[in-house]
Tab-separated table of C-alpha atoms in Angstrom:
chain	number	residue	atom	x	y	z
P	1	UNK	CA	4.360	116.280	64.759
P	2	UNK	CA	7.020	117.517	62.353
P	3	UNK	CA	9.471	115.673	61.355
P	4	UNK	CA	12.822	118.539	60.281
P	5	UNK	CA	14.863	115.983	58.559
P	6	UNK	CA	11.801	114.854	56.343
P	7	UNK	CA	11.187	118.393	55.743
P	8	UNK	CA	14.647	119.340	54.423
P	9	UNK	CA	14.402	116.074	52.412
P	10	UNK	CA	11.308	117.652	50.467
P	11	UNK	CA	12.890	120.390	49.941
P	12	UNK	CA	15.999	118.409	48.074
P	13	UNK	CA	13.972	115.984	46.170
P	14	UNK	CA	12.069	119.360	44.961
P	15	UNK	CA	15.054	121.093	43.541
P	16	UNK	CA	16.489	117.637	41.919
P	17	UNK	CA	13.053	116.808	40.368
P	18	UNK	CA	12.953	119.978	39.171
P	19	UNK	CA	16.708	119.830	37.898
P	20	UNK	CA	16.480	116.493	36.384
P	21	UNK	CA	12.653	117.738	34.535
P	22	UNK	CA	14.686	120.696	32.757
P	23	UNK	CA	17.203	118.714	31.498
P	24	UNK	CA	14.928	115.808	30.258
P	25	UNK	CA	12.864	118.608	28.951
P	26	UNK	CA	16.011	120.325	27.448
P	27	UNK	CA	16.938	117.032	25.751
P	28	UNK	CA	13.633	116.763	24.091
P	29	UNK	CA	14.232	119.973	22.372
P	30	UNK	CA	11.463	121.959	24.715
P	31	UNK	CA	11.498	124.116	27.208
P	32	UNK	CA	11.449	123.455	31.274
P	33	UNK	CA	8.136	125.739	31.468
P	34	UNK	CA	7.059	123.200	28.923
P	35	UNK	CA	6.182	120.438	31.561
P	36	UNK	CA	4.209	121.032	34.965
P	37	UNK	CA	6.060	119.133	37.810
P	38	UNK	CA	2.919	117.847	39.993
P	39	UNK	CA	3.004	116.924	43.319
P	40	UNK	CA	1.060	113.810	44.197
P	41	UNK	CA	-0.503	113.473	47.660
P	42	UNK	CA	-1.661	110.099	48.604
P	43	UNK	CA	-1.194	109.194	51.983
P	44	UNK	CA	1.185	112.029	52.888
P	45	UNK	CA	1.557	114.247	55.921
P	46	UNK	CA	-0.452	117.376	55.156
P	47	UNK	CA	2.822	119.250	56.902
P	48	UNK	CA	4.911	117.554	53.928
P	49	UNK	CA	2.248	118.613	51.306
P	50	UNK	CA	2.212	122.793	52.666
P	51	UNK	CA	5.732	122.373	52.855
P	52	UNK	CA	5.864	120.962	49.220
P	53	UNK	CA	3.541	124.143	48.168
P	54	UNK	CA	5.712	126.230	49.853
P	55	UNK	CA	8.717	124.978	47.748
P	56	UNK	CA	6.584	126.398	45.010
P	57	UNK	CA	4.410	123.636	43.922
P	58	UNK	CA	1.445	125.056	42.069
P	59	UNK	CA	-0.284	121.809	41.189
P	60	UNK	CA	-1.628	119.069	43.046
P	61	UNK	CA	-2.810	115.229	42.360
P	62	UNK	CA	-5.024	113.166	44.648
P	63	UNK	CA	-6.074	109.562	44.200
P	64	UNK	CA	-9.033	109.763	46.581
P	65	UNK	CA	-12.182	111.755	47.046
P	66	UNK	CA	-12.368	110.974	50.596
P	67	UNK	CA	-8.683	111.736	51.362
P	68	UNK	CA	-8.641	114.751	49.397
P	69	UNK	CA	-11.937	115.528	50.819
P	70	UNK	CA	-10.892	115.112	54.604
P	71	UNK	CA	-7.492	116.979	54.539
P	72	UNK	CA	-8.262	119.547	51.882
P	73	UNK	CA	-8.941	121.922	54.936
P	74	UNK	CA	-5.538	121.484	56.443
P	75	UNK	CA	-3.763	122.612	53.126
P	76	UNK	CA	-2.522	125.814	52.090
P	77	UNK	CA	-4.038	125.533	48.616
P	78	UNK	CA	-4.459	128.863	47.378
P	79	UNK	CA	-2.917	129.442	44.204
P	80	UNK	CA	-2.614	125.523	43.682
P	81	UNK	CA	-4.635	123.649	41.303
P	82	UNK	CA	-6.345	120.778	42.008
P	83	UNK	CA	-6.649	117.519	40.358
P	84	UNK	CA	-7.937	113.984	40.766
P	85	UNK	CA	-5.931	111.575	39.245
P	86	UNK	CA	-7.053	108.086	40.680
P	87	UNK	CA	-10.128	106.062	39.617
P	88	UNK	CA	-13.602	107.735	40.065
P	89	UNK	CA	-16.305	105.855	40.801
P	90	UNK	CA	-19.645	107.125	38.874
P	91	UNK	CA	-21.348	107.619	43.008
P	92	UNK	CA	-18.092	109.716	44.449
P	93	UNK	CA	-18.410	112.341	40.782
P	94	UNK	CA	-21.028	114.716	42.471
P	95	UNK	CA	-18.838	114.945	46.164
P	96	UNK	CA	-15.701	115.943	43.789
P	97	UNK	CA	-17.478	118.184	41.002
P	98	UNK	CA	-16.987	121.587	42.719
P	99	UNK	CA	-13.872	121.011	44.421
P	100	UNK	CA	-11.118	119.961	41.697
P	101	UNK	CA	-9.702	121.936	38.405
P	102	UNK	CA	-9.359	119.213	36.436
P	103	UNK	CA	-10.196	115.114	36.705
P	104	UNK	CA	-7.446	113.420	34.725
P	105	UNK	CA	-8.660	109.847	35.527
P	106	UNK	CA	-11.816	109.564	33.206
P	107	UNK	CA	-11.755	106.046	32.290
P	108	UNK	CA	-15.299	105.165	30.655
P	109	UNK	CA	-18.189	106.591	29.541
P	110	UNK	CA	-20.214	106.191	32.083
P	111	UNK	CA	-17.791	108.230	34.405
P	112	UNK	CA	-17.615	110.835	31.732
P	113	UNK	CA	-21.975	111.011	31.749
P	114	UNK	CA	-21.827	111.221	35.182
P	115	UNK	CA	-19.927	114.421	35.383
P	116	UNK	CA	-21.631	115.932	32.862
P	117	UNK	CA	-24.835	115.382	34.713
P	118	UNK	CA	-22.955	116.643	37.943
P	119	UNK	CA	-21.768	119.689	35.774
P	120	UNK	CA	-24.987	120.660	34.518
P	121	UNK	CA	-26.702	120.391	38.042
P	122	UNK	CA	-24.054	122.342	40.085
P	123	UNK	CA	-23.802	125.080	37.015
P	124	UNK	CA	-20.688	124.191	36.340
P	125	UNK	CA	-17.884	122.878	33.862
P	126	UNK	CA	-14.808	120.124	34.418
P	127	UNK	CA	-11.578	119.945	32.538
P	128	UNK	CA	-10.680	116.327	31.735
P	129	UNK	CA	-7.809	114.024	30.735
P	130	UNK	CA	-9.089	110.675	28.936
P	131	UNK	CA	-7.276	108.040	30.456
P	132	UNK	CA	-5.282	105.499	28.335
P	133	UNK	CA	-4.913	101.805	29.314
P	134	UNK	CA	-1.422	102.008	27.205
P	135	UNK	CA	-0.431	98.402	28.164
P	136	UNK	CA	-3.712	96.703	27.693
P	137	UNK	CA	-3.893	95.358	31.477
P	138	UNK	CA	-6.976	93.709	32.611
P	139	UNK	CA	-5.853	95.160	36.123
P	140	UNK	CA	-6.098	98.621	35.073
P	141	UNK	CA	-8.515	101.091	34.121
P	142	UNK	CA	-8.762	102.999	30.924
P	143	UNK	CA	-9.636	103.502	27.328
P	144	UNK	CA	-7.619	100.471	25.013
P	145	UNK	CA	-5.560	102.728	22.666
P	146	UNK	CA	-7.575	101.578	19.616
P	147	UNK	CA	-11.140	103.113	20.942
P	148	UNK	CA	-9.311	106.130	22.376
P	149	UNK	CA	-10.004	108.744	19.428
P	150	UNK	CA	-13.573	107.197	19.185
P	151	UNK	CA	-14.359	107.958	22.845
P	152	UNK	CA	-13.061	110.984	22.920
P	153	UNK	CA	-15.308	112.066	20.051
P	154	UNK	CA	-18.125	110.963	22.178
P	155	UNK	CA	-17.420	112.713	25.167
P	156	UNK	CA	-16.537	115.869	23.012
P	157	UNK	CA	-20.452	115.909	22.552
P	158	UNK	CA	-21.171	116.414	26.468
P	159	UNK	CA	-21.324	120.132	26.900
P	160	UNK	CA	-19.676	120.119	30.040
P	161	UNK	CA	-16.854	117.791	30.344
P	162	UNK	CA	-13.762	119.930	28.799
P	163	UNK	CA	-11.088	117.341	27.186
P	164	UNK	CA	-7.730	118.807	27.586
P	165	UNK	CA	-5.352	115.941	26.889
P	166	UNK	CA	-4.893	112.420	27.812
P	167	UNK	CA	-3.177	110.421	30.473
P	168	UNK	CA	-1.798	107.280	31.077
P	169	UNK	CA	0.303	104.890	33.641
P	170	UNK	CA	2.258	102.013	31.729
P	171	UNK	CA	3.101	99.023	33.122
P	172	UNK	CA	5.665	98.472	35.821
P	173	UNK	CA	8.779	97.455	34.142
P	174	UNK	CA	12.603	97.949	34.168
P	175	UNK	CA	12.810	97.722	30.539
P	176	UNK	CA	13.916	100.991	29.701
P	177	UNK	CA	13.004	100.425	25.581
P	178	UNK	CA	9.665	98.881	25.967
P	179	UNK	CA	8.687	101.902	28.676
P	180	UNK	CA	9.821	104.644	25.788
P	181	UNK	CA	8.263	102.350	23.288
P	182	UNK	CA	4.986	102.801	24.694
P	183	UNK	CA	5.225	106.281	25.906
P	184	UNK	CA	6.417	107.157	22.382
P	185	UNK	CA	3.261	105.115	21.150
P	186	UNK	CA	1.119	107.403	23.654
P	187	UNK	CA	2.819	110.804	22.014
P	188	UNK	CA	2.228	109.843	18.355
P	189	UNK	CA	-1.888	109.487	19.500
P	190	UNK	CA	-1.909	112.748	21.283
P	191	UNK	CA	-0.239	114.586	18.472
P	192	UNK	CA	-2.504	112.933	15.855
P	193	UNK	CA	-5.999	113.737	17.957
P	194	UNK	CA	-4.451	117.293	18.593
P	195	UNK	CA	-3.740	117.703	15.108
P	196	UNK	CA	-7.313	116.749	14.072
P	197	UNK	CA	-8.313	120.135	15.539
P	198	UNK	CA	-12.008	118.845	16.899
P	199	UNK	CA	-14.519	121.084	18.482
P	200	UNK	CA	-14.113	120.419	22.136
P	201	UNK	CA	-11.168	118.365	22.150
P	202	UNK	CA	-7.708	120.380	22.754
P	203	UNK	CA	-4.458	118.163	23.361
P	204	UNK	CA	-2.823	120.635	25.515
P	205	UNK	CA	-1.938	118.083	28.392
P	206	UNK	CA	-0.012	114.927	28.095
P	207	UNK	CA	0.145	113.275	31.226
P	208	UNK	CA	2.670	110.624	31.900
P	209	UNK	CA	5.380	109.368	34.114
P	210	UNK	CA	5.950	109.189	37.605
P	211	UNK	CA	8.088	108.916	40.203
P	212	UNK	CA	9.946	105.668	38.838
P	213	UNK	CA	10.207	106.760	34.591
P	214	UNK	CA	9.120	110.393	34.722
P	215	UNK	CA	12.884	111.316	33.325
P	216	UNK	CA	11.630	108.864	30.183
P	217	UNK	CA	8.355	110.476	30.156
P	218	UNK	CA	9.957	113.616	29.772
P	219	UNK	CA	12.323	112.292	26.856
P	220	UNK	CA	9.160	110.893	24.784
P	221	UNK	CA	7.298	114.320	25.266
P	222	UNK	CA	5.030	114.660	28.720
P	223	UNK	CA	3.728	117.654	29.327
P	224	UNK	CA	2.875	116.969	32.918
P	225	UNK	CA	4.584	114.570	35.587
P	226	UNK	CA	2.813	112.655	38.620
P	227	UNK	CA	5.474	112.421	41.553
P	228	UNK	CA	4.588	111.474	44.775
P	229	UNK	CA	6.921	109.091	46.528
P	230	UNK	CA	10.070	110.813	44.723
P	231	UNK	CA	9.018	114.152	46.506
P	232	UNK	CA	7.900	112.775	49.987
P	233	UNK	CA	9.465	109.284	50.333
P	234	UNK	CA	7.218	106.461	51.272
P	235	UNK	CA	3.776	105.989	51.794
P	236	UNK	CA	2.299	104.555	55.033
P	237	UNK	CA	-0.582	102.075	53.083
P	238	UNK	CA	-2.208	101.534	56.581
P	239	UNK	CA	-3.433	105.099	56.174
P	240	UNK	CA	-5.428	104.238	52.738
P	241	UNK	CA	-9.217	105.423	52.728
């Protein structure tokens, strides 16, 4: 059932985002247009999501293939792009190939081999982001920064898989410095790849910051922002797939 209130609440937390993006993006010395505002859907009410796409969201981001999957049906997603953005196990690759624009969550190699063989037996090609373990966690998934440009030279040899930029989430923290510190350190390797000029590898997405830093994200020179929670309050875990 819909909730008004929560409704009217998306709509605010759209046109603040959006607000607080442009100025960020202003302060940079770059454009608004310069930095796609994505909506990210993880557990949310599919009523909250249309209404989000209705606000004139034209990008989406989905953890899970299942999720995504089950209640891609019940959204009004033409005109919207698509992308995965959680970690991809090598056996869900073939039941996502043909349904997303982009997967910005390829972590390893053996993901990246996977949906090249997916890509070459649906016909098909996939836009990528290489993820970047920025922080070095054991908990997280993710190219170390110091194999990045190596990898990405690898994958550039699969036919299929498209590289378009790179990705990252940095560790939780409330230290302002160290946050810009590392997304800083995660600009300076996107503009050196991208100014490498390598045959299938373009650095026109740089995609970091969420709900909690994407302001500081925006500052050290994202191109793309991941908000969920900011846009639809908080998620009910119990729903997880």
């Amino acid at each position: 059932m819909e909730n008004q209130s929560e409704l009217i609440k998306v709509d605010d937390n759209i046109k603040r985002i959006r607000e607080q993006i442009a100025e960020a993006a202003l302060r940079s010395g770059r454009k608004p247009e310069d930095v796609r505002f994505m909506a990210v859907t993880k557990l949310q009410e599919n009523y909250l999501v249309n209404r989000a796409i209705a606000d004139g969201i034209d990008l989406i981001g989905e953890n899970y293939v299942k999720e995504f999957l089950d209640k891609k049906d019940f959204l009004n997603l033409d005109g919207v792009e698509k992308h995965l953005i959680g970690h991809l196990q090598t056996n869900k690759v073939r039941k996502i190939i043909t349904e997303v624009d982009m997967i910005e969550s390829v972590d390893s190699m053996e993901v990246a081999e996977e949906i090249e063989r997916q890509c070459e037996k649906h016909g098909v090609d996939m836009n990528v982001l290489i993820e970047v373990n920025i922080g070095g966690e054991q908990s997280k998934t993710g190219f170390d920064i110091s194999e990045v440009e190596e990898k990405a030279a690898q994958i550039s040899e699969l036919g299929r898989v498209k590289i378009q930029g790179l990705m990252t989430i940095p560790p939780a923290t409330d230290d302002k410095r160290e946050l810009r510190r590392l997304f800083e350190e995660m600009r300076k390797l996107f503009v050196d790849i991208q100014d490498k000029k390598q045959d299938n590898i373009n650095m026109n997405i740089l995609s970091m910051g969420m709900s909690h830093d994407y302001i500081e994200a925006v500052e050290c020179g994202s191109t793309e922002v991941r908000i969920g929670s900011a846009v639809f309050g908080a998620r009910d875990y119990s729903k997880k797939h």
